[in-house]
């Protein structure tokens, strides 16, 4: 390996020799313990263009920044290189310091001699040599830098919230109550999400509808919320602060304004279809609403099960509707909304347990999942809250609850823990015992996870009630006569256990709503390997995405319970309101720039760009960069065959200058 | 279509009548089984310890011999199939080149190329096609409610056998349907009968096999069909069901019956529960 | 052949079986699904626990490892892809390699020999005899 030439670096060729200040940070002993700082400074001082070299123990501190500000003024510096930690940490800090001292912040560069140097070796000499090389390279860049001004974009202070479960509802209300307009889009005919399907919620055993309906009603009535139900987002174009959203309003076949929600049509409709709301526990009519407390209280016709729409027969609903609100000729409509911020709250689904072949789902009728059991428990459910098993409608006297059905399973399911199941299973077992006083409940578990407030006490309540907790993951579920047999084990006693049940409830894994996954792909927001939306930083930025202007809330980002969902939704709203609180948005100016004299409009850059930030103007025959959308990744500059595309402060010349320093 | 055929020790001796009707049925359906000469015992069970090469030698020799004779090696016995396929998989696994070279060099038969190890059922499903099989059926097994019992060796380990869904396999059920029977789903299709534990722990094998029989009966089956001579023994001859037994057929017997082989050639002497009266009562023989 | 002791015995079993006992989070699914789980002592998950607790000698002395039929349901359904059948086989191999048999071929009676498919004998002796 060629050793770096330290004594005589090639000086960059500039007309006006810059006056660069180099500040070397010790970072305690992080850098100083490995890099020999006095030696580094001695080498740097000898270079042309370097007007002053200083060091400091913690340069990011106030005195450290003051040192930089003072030096800029005293030594008439027009470029700064700070040799310290990664720019992701303090580039903004030092650029702000420059700006305060009157120096353009984009003339300040960071030489990372910590993560890229002192943290990856113990050899002091090698570290010092490498640090020298890094500083010299960044010095070349600093000399090539031009002063830049931040780009400002206007903000349209309207928000879009996609998905109106409890997360979307909370975000929408928070933003609307702050005085801004919100467009709330929901793909189902009414709002409330999965929370509307629940009977009671843990750990308080509040009736789910009772705590949800005040929110849904407020949402439906809110003057600042434009509620678009039975609608889906088709496309989003534009950039943060200036989004154009195309929304498809699906044909309801019912005139929204003429309909009064009286429900006569639903009484008489002969059509039947599997009700997704009832999770396979019941059928619904072809003209239907999801639940009696639906907001908005307007039914829709499902064209796949309506005899009139399919075959031209029946038409009963149109005949008896007192306000003639049925519109068989309805079509999907498209609306365009302009918004400045988007909150994605598309929610979750339950893992399809048919994938767990040994559990008998689909073949044994009395094996159901948690949401289906919730419908059996629910007072507005298909059995009016009486627990009856699907096969014969009898009241089950023995119910076995199977935890981790598809969770914590790297081979057949999801490797992660779904977080809410231990709690909702305890709840369901307690509620079952409330309804069936002589019923026996057994919970087969691996661990019982009770991290929230009141959760451990709630679990104690379940065991105090005589609910049997058996530690052992279930291997097989099958039928024997009219019983369901469960092969489980008691690992604490160290033996296999065979249980006979009347009904088995599987706590299946929580997965990302597939419609939400498809939407994220369409909108090019980030998803993790399981389809959950990815936050900008797992610890410190849990409600933002890496796409500016898109925020996250709810189970679409990962499994969580209602209090966490509501907290996250309000947090997302707060981020939106913070954005709306400023008059304009600033955007980094290190963006792509086209040399219009050279560009021939070949379109390579347009095809390469992941942000839709550069397009070829057909009339002028050259590429045009939308600086507000450009994220400065440099891909277009690399793909440009003629060299017309360059990158502000990352010009080809700057890069060659930097490379020359090796 | 011709296939290199490996009968295995049990089918060659004690279950030779199952083998005989298998060959004849194959001929009727449209393929030929050519027994490979001087084959040896495959090992009867796959040895899983990471360091035991000696246990694989028998199978490697068979695979080498077969490679001199054709592309596809067909077995009838689920155990032989399991061993041969797993040895073949291990032989050609990435990272096992040193082991493979040693084994191939050790056996006295020249290893020409990798053969495809197939089970007779896979030939019927993939190469012949069940609709073709259906065409050859002259005596459909109408009204025969039969539970297809696959046993563990046919379907596990999943990645190697790649036979069907190990929890709810369908291949043999589909064959039964093609033969005109009524495949009865049940919950113990691929659960273990006790296998070789019958040698020194008959009671354990009996308990495991009884479960299978009980469940099949509870789900409405009146007969069981198997693909492994040991499963056949455990569920049939061992009499786990006591008086509540039911006929346990080997799948080639039902295949032979359906494609018109005479009843005497179906090897019913091998069955402990004599199925002839049962079949007569169903109008099938 | 010498059987190692202590932690090196556990490592030896891991090496022979190709399994890592630390992967097991003791969910018990293997025990739940084992066809002979009621009779096996210790059952699969407890057996692995003994290895995790460095009590391999206790496992080698047990009857349970000689009860495994190699049906592979345990490994197929394990959420961590741990194959107990292979672990049991490794344990048995260590004992068999000291020339101790569990099943004596001489105890097979003539009627059994006549009746039982030879595949069963060969398999049984391969797993349990030397």
PDB file of C-alpha atoms in Angstrom, chain A residues 385-594:
ATOM      1  CA  UNK A 385     -72.224 -10.843  22.823  1.00  0.00           C
ATOM      2  CA  UNK A 386     -73.085 -14.416  23.732  1.00  0.00           C
ATOM      3  CA  UNK A 387     -70.157 -16.690  23.267  1.00  0.00           C
ATOM      4  CA  UNK A 388     -71.256 -19.350  20.809  1.00  0.00           C
ATOM      5  CA  UNK A 389     -68.981 -21.531  18.821  1.00  0.00           C
ATOM      6  CA  UNK A 390     -69.090 -21.398  15.018  1.00  0.00           C
ATOM      7  CA  UNK A 391     -69.680 -25.097  14.318  1.00  0.00           C
ATOM      8  CA  UNK A 392     -72.935 -25.668  16.192  1.00  0.00           C
ATOM      9  CA  UNK A 393     -73.769 -22.459  18.013  1.00  0.00           C
ATOM     10  CA  UNK A 394     -73.373 -24.127  21.406  1.00  0.00           C
ATOM     11  CA  UNK A 395     -71.834 -22.283  24.311  1.00  0.00           C
ATOM     12  CA  UNK A 396     -68.271 -23.509  24.708  1.00  0.00           C
ATOM     13  CA  UNK A 397     -67.512 -24.671  28.250  1.00  0.00           C
ATOM     14  CA  UNK A 398     -63.802 -25.055  27.654  1.00  0.00           C
ATOM     15  CA  UNK A 399     -61.852 -22.511  25.683  1.00  0.00           C
ATOM     16  CA  UNK A 400     -58.145 -22.781  24.979  1.00  0.00           C
ATOM     17  CA  UNK A 401     -56.302 -19.592  24.049  1.00  0.00           C
ATOM     18  CA  UNK A 402     -53.152 -20.184  22.012  1.00  0.00           C
ATOM     19  CA  UNK A 403     -50.527 -17.437  22.198  1.00  0.00           C
ATOM     20  CA  UNK A 404     -47.714 -16.743  19.750  1.00  0.00           C
ATOM     21  CA  UNK A 405     -49.611 -18.201  16.799  1.00  0.00           C
ATOM     22  CA  UNK A 406     -47.240 -17.025  14.119  1.00  0.00           C
ATOM     23  CA  UNK A 407     -45.247 -14.617  16.308  1.00  0.00           C
ATOM     24  CA  UNK A 408     -41.686 -15.165  17.555  1.00  0.00           C
ATOM     25  CA  UNK A 409     -41.492 -17.783  14.825  1.00  0.00           C
ATOM     26  CA  UNK A 410     -38.590 -17.606  12.395  1.00  0.00           C
ATOM     27  CA  UNK A 411     -39.667 -20.662  10.465  1.00  0.00           C
ATOM     28  CA  UNK A 412     -43.388 -20.414   9.745  1.00  0.00           C
ATOM     29  CA  UNK A 413     -44.444 -16.969  10.833  1.00  0.00           C
ATOM     30  CA  UNK A 414     -43.043 -13.609  11.888  1.00  0.00           C
ATOM     31  CA  UNK A 415     -39.840 -13.530  13.916  1.00  0.00           C
ATOM     32  CA  UNK A 416     -40.980 -10.605  16.071  1.00  0.00           C
ATOM     33  CA  UNK A 417     -43.216 -10.416  19.105  1.00  0.00           C
ATOM     34  CA  UNK A 418     -46.604  -8.872  18.313  1.00  0.00           C
ATOM     35  CA  UNK A 419     -46.719  -7.000  21.608  1.00  0.00           C
ATOM     36  CA  UNK A 420     -50.471  -6.844  22.229  1.00  0.00           C
ATOM     37  CA  UNK A 421     -51.485 -10.494  22.295  1.00  0.00           C
ATOM     38  CA  UNK A 422     -50.534 -11.407  25.875  1.00  0.00           C
ATOM     39  CA  UNK A 423     -52.729  -8.578  27.074  1.00  0.00           C
ATOM     40  CA  UNK A 424     -55.666  -9.109  24.793  1.00  0.00           C
ATOM     41  CA  UNK A 425     -55.658 -12.832  25.430  1.00  0.00           C
ATOM     42  CA  UNK A 426     -55.826 -12.224  29.178  1.00  0.00           C
ATOM     43  CA  UNK A 427     -58.655  -9.813  28.471  1.00  0.00           C
ATOM     44  CA  UNK A 428     -60.514 -12.264  26.273  1.00  0.00           C
ATOM     45  CA  UNK A 429     -60.137 -15.019  28.856  1.00  0.00           C
ATOM     46  CA  UNK A 430     -61.488 -12.706  31.574  1.00  0.00           C
ATOM     47  CA  UNK A 431     -64.403 -11.605  29.403  1.00  0.00           C
ATOM     48  CA  UNK A 432     -65.193 -15.202  28.448  1.00  0.00           C
ATOM     49  CA  UNK A 433     -65.422 -16.070  32.130  1.00  0.00           C
ATOM     50  CA  UNK A 434     -67.655 -13.077  32.689  1.00  0.00           C
ATOM     51  CA  UNK A 435     -70.074 -14.392  30.080  1.00  0.00           C
ATOM     52  CA  UNK A 436     -69.811 -18.101  30.825  1.00  0.00           C
ATOM     53  CA  UNK A 437     -69.559 -18.423  34.586  1.00  0.00           C
ATOM     54  CA  UNK A 438     -68.893 -22.144  34.571  1.00  0.00           C
ATOM     55  CA  UNK A 439     -66.549 -21.909  31.623  1.00  0.00           C
ATOM     56  CA  UNK A 440     -62.929 -23.031  31.834  1.00  0.00           C
ATOM     57  CA  UNK A 441     -60.227 -21.038  30.146  1.00  0.00           C
ATOM     58  CA  UNK A 442     -56.670 -22.165  29.535  1.00  0.00           C
ATOM     59  CA  UNK A 443     -53.973 -19.956  28.043  1.00  0.00           C
ATOM     60  CA  UNK A 444     -51.026 -21.712  26.378  1.00  0.00           C
ATOM     61  CA  UNK A 445     -48.116 -19.281  26.372  1.00  0.00           C
ATOM     62  CA  UNK A 446     -44.353 -18.983  26.072  1.00  0.00           C
ATOM     63  CA  UNK A 447     -43.995 -15.764  28.066  1.00  0.00           C
ATOM     64  CA  UNK A 448     -46.540 -13.303  29.399  1.00  0.00           C
ATOM     65  CA  UNK A 449     -45.497  -9.788  28.470  1.00  0.00           C
ATOM     66  CA  UNK A 450     -47.136  -7.042  30.504  1.00  0.00           C
ATOM     67  CA  UNK A 451     -45.078  -3.881  30.031  1.00  0.00           C
ATOM     68  CA  UNK A 452     -47.703  -1.149  30.335  1.00  0.00           C
ATOM     69  CA  UNK A 453     -49.378   0.677  33.158  1.00  0.00           C
ATOM     70  CA  UNK A 454     -51.729  -1.613  35.028  1.00  0.00           C
ATOM     71  CA  UNK A 455     -50.842  -4.542  32.771  1.00  0.00           C
ATOM     72  CA  UNK A 456     -49.193  -6.850  35.310  1.00  0.00           C
ATOM     73  CA  UNK A 457     -52.099  -6.247  37.690  1.00  0.00           C
ATOM     74  CA  UNK A 458     -54.493  -7.113  34.890  1.00  0.00           C
ATOM     75  CA  UNK A 459     -52.686 -10.381  34.260  1.00  0.00           C
ATOM     76  CA  UNK A 460     -52.907 -11.122  37.990  1.00  0.00           C
ATOM     77  CA  UNK A 461     -56.638 -10.556  37.725  1.00  0.00           C
ATOM     78  CA  UNK A 462     -56.809 -13.250  35.057  1.00  0.00           C
ATOM     79  CA  UNK A 463     -54.933 -15.823  37.098  1.00  0.00           C
ATOM     80  CA  UNK A 464     -56.860 -14.914  40.238  1.00  0.00           C
ATOM     81  CA  UNK A 465     -60.050 -15.705  38.336  1.00  0.00           C
ATOM     82  CA  UNK A 466     -58.867 -19.263  37.886  1.00  0.00           C
ATOM     83  CA  UNK A 467     -57.772 -18.936  34.298  1.00  0.00           C
ATOM     84  CA  UNK A 468     -55.162 -21.649  33.824  1.00  0.00           C
ATOM     85  CA  UNK A 469     -51.868 -20.459  32.350  1.00  0.00           C
ATOM     86  CA  UNK A 470     -49.924 -23.340  30.813  1.00  0.00           C
ATOM     87  CA  UNK A 471     -46.406 -22.600  29.695  1.00  0.00           C
ATOM     88  CA  UNK A 472     -45.813 -24.392  26.436  1.00  0.00           C
ATOM     89  CA  UNK A 473     -46.223 -23.529  22.781  1.00  0.00           C
ATOM     90  CA  UNK A 474     -48.978 -25.478  21.062  1.00  0.00           C
ATOM     91  CA  UNK A 475     -47.787 -27.860  18.383  1.00  0.00           C
ATOM     92  CA  UNK A 476     -50.973 -29.277  16.935  1.00  0.00           C
ATOM     93  CA  UNK A 477     -54.725 -28.608  16.953  1.00  0.00           C
ATOM     94  CA  UNK A 478     -57.201 -31.115  15.536  1.00  0.00           C
ATOM     95  CA  UNK A 479     -60.729 -32.272  16.036  1.00  0.00           C
ATOM     96  CA  UNK A 480     -61.965 -35.385  17.762  1.00  0.00           C
ATOM     97  CA  UNK A 481     -65.688 -35.822  17.509  1.00  0.00           C
ATOM     98  CA  UNK A 482     -67.187 -32.493  18.501  1.00  0.00           C
ATOM     99  CA  UNK A 483     -64.193 -31.497  20.598  1.00  0.00           C
ATOM    100  CA  UNK A 484     -61.051 -29.716  19.539  1.00  0.00           C
ATOM    101  CA  UNK A 485     -57.871 -31.363  20.804  1.00  0.00           C
ATOM    102  CA  UNK A 486     -54.826 -29.225  21.533  1.00  0.00           C
ATOM    103  CA  UNK A 487     -51.366 -30.721  21.878  1.00  0.00           C
ATOM    104  CA  UNK A 488     -49.552 -28.428  24.281  1.00  0.00           C
ATOM    105  CA  UNK A 489     -46.990 -28.827  26.996  1.00  0.00           C
ATOM    106  CA  UNK A 490     -46.243 -27.689  30.497  1.00  0.00           C
ATOM    107  CA  UNK A 491     -42.555 -26.826  30.300  1.00  0.00           C
ATOM    108  CA  UNK A 492     -42.540 -25.785  33.934  1.00  0.00           C
ATOM    109  CA  UNK A 493     -43.550 -29.290  34.955  1.00  0.00           C
ATOM    110  CA  UNK A 494     -41.597 -30.755  32.067  1.00  0.00           C
ATOM    111  CA  UNK A 495     -44.272 -32.732  30.273  1.00  0.00           C
ATOM    112  CA  UNK A 496     -46.535 -32.897  27.278  1.00  0.00           C
ATOM    113  CA  UNK A 497     -50.185 -32.029  27.832  1.00  0.00           C
ATOM    114  CA  UNK A 498     -53.234 -32.918  25.757  1.00  0.00           C
ATOM    115  CA  UNK A 499     -56.169 -30.525  26.168  1.00  0.00           C
ATOM    116  CA  UNK A 500     -59.739 -30.964  25.023  1.00  0.00           C
ATOM    117  CA  UNK A 501     -61.597 -27.800  24.181  1.00  0.00           C
ATOM    118  CA  UNK A 502     -64.887 -26.690  22.707  1.00  0.00           C
ATOM    119  CA  UNK A 503     -63.337 -23.634  21.125  1.00  0.00           C
ATOM    120  CA  UNK A 504     -59.764 -22.568  20.403  1.00  0.00           C
ATOM    121  CA  UNK A 505     -58.757 -18.918  19.987  1.00  0.00           C
ATOM    122  CA  UNK A 506     -55.454 -18.179  18.275  1.00  0.00           C
ATOM    123  CA  UNK A 507     -53.601 -14.982  19.138  1.00  0.00           C
ATOM    124  CA  UNK A 508     -52.219 -14.576  15.662  1.00  0.00           C
ATOM    125  CA  UNK A 509     -49.342 -12.301  14.743  1.00  0.00           C
ATOM    126  CA  UNK A 510     -49.937  -8.637  13.995  1.00  0.00           C
ATOM    127  CA  UNK A 511     -48.808  -7.820  10.471  1.00  0.00           C
ATOM    128  CA  UNK A 512     -48.835  -4.614   8.451  1.00  0.00           C
ATOM    129  CA  UNK A 513     -52.065  -3.955   6.592  1.00  0.00           C
ATOM    130  CA  UNK A 514     -51.356  -5.194   3.039  1.00  0.00           C
ATOM    131  CA  UNK A 515     -53.207  -2.207   1.588  1.00  0.00           C
ATOM    132  CA  UNK A 516     -50.897   0.050   3.581  1.00  0.00           C
ATOM    133  CA  UNK A 517     -47.897  -1.828   2.243  1.00  0.00           C
ATOM    134  CA  UNK A 518     -49.113  -1.411  -1.332  1.00  0.00           C
ATOM    135  CA  UNK A 519     -49.713   2.292  -0.726  1.00  0.00           C
ATOM    136  CA  UNK A 520     -46.239   2.841   0.743  1.00  0.00           C
ATOM    137  CA  UNK A 521     -44.723   1.177  -2.305  1.00  0.00           C
ATOM    138  CA  UNK A 522     -46.765   3.430  -4.561  1.00  0.00           C
ATOM    139  CA  UNK A 523     -45.726   6.521  -2.632  1.00  0.00           C
ATOM    140  CA  UNK A 524     -42.142   5.289  -2.296  1.00  0.00           C
ATOM    141  CA  UNK A 525     -42.002   5.640   1.463  1.00  0.00           C
ATOM    142  CA  UNK A 526     -39.816   3.195   3.315  1.00  0.00           C
ATOM    143  CA  UNK A 527     -40.915  -0.182   4.587  1.00  0.00           C
ATOM    144  CA  UNK A 528     -38.985  -2.691   6.639  1.00  0.00           C
ATOM    145  CA  UNK A 529     -38.638  -6.370   5.733  1.00  0.00           C
ATOM    146  CA  UNK A 530     -41.979  -7.143   7.386  1.00  0.00           C
ATOM    147  CA  UNK A 531     -43.906  -4.415   5.611  1.00  0.00           C
ATOM    148  CA  UNK A 532     -44.091  -2.003   8.543  1.00  0.00           C
ATOM    149  CA  UNK A 533     -43.400   1.637   7.740  1.00  0.00           C
ATOM    150  CA  UNK A 534     -39.881   2.651   8.711  1.00  0.00           C
ATOM    151  CA  UNK A 535     -39.348   5.576  11.009  1.00  0.00           C
ATOM    152  CA  UNK A 536     -36.537   8.083  10.353  1.00  0.00           C
ATOM    153  CA  UNK A 537     -34.677   6.971  13.495  1.00  0.00           C
ATOM    154  CA  UNK A 538     -35.873   4.125  15.719  1.00  0.00           C
ATOM    155  CA  UNK A 539     -35.162   5.975  18.977  1.00  0.00           C
ATOM    156  CA  UNK A 540     -35.261   9.673  18.336  1.00  0.00           C
ATOM    157  CA  UNK A 541     -37.515  10.162  15.326  1.00  0.00           C
ATOM    158  CA  UNK A 542     -40.338   7.628  15.720  1.00  0.00           C
ATOM    159  CA  UNK A 543     -43.065   9.506  13.868  1.00  0.00           C
ATOM    160  CA  UNK A 544     -41.177  10.858  10.862  1.00  0.00           C
ATOM    161  CA  UNK A 545     -40.044   9.110   7.731  1.00  0.00           C
ATOM    162  CA  UNK A 546     -36.998   9.755   5.604  1.00  0.00           C
ATOM    163  CA  UNK A 547     -39.290  11.256   2.991  1.00  0.00           C
ATOM    164  CA  UNK A 548     -39.836  14.879   3.973  1.00  0.00           C
ATOM    165  CA  UNK A 549     -43.465  15.672   4.674  1.00  0.00           C
ATOM    166  CA  UNK A 550     -44.557  12.100   5.409  1.00  0.00           C
ATOM    167  CA  UNK A 551     -45.291  11.171   9.006  1.00  0.00           C
ATOM    168  CA  UNK A 552     -46.280   7.919  10.680  1.00  0.00           C
ATOM    169  CA  UNK A 553     -48.744   6.884  13.302  1.00  0.00           C
ATOM    170  CA  UNK A 554     -50.193   3.678  14.634  1.00  0.00           C
ATOM    171  CA  UNK A 555     -49.757   0.003  13.929  1.00  0.00           C
ATOM    172  CA  UNK A 556     -48.707   0.652  10.364  1.00  0.00           C
ATOM    173  CA  UNK A 557     -45.328   1.436  11.889  1.00  0.00           C
ATOM    174  CA  UNK A 558     -45.301  -1.599  14.178  1.00  0.00           C
ATOM    175  CA  UNK A 559     -47.551  -3.527  16.560  1.00  0.00           C
ATOM    176  CA  UNK A 560     -48.726  -1.461  19.492  1.00  0.00           C
ATOM    177  CA  UNK A 561     -51.734  -1.015  21.738  1.00  0.00           C
ATOM    178  CA  UNK A 562     -54.266   1.800  21.854  1.00  0.00           C
ATOM    179  CA  UNK A 563     -52.538   4.148  24.342  1.00  0.00           C
ATOM    180  CA  UNK A 564     -49.308   3.950  22.368  1.00  0.00           C
ATOM    181  CA  UNK A 565     -51.192   4.454  19.115  1.00  0.00           C
ATOM    182  CA  UNK A 566     -52.910   7.562  20.416  1.00  0.00           C
ATOM    183  CA  UNK A 567     -49.639   8.928  21.790  1.00  0.00           C
ATOM    184  CA  UNK A 568     -47.885   8.335  18.492  1.00  0.00           C
ATOM    185  CA  UNK A 569     -50.758   9.873  16.542  1.00  0.00           C
ATOM    186  CA  UNK A 570     -50.619  13.036  18.629  1.00  0.00           C
ATOM    187  CA  UNK A 571     -46.846  13.100  18.199  1.00  0.00           C
ATOM    188  CA  UNK A 572     -47.222  12.910  14.429  1.00  0.00           C
ATOM    189  CA  UNK A 573     -49.767  15.733  14.607  1.00  0.00           C
ATOM    190  CA  UNK A 574     -47.303  17.762  16.671  1.00  0.00           C
ATOM    191  CA  UNK A 575     -44.670  17.336  13.974  1.00  0.00           C
ATOM    192  CA  UNK A 576     -47.146  18.491  11.355  1.00  0.00           C
ATOM    193  CA  UNK A 577     -48.104  21.478  13.494  1.00  0.00           C
ATOM    194  CA  UNK A 578     -44.416  22.319  14.008  1.00  0.00           C
ATOM    195  CA  UNK A 579     -44.052  22.402  10.254  1.00  0.00           C
ATOM    196  CA  UNK A 580     -47.177  24.508   9.876  1.00  0.00           C
ATOM    197  CA  UNK A 581     -45.933  26.820  12.603  1.00  0.00           C
ATOM    198  CA  UNK A 582     -43.204  28.264  10.411  1.00  0.00           C
ATOM    199  CA  UNK A 583     -43.808  30.574   7.500  1.00  0.00           C
ATOM    200  CA  UNK A 584     -41.585  28.720   5.114  1.00  0.00           C
ATOM    201  CA  UNK A 585     -39.579  25.549   4.832  1.00  0.00           C
ATOM    202  CA  UNK A 586     -35.891  25.533   4.140  1.00  0.00           C
ATOM    203  CA  UNK A 587     -34.244  22.875   2.080  1.00  0.00           C
ATOM    204  CA  UNK A 588     -30.576  22.056   1.806  1.00  0.00           C
ATOM    205  CA  UNK A 589     -29.009  23.808  -1.197  1.00  0.00           C
ATOM    206  CA  UNK A 590     -26.468  21.071  -1.998  1.00  0.00           C
ATOM    207  CA  UNK A 591     -28.594  19.959  -4.886  1.00  0.00           C
ATOM    208  CA  UNK A 592     -28.019  18.909  -8.463  1.00  0.00           C
ATOM    209  CA  UNK A 593     -27.560  21.640 -11.068  1.00  0.00           C
ATOM    210  CA  UNK A 594     -27.667  21.340 -14.858  1.00  0.00           C
TER     211      UNK A 594
END
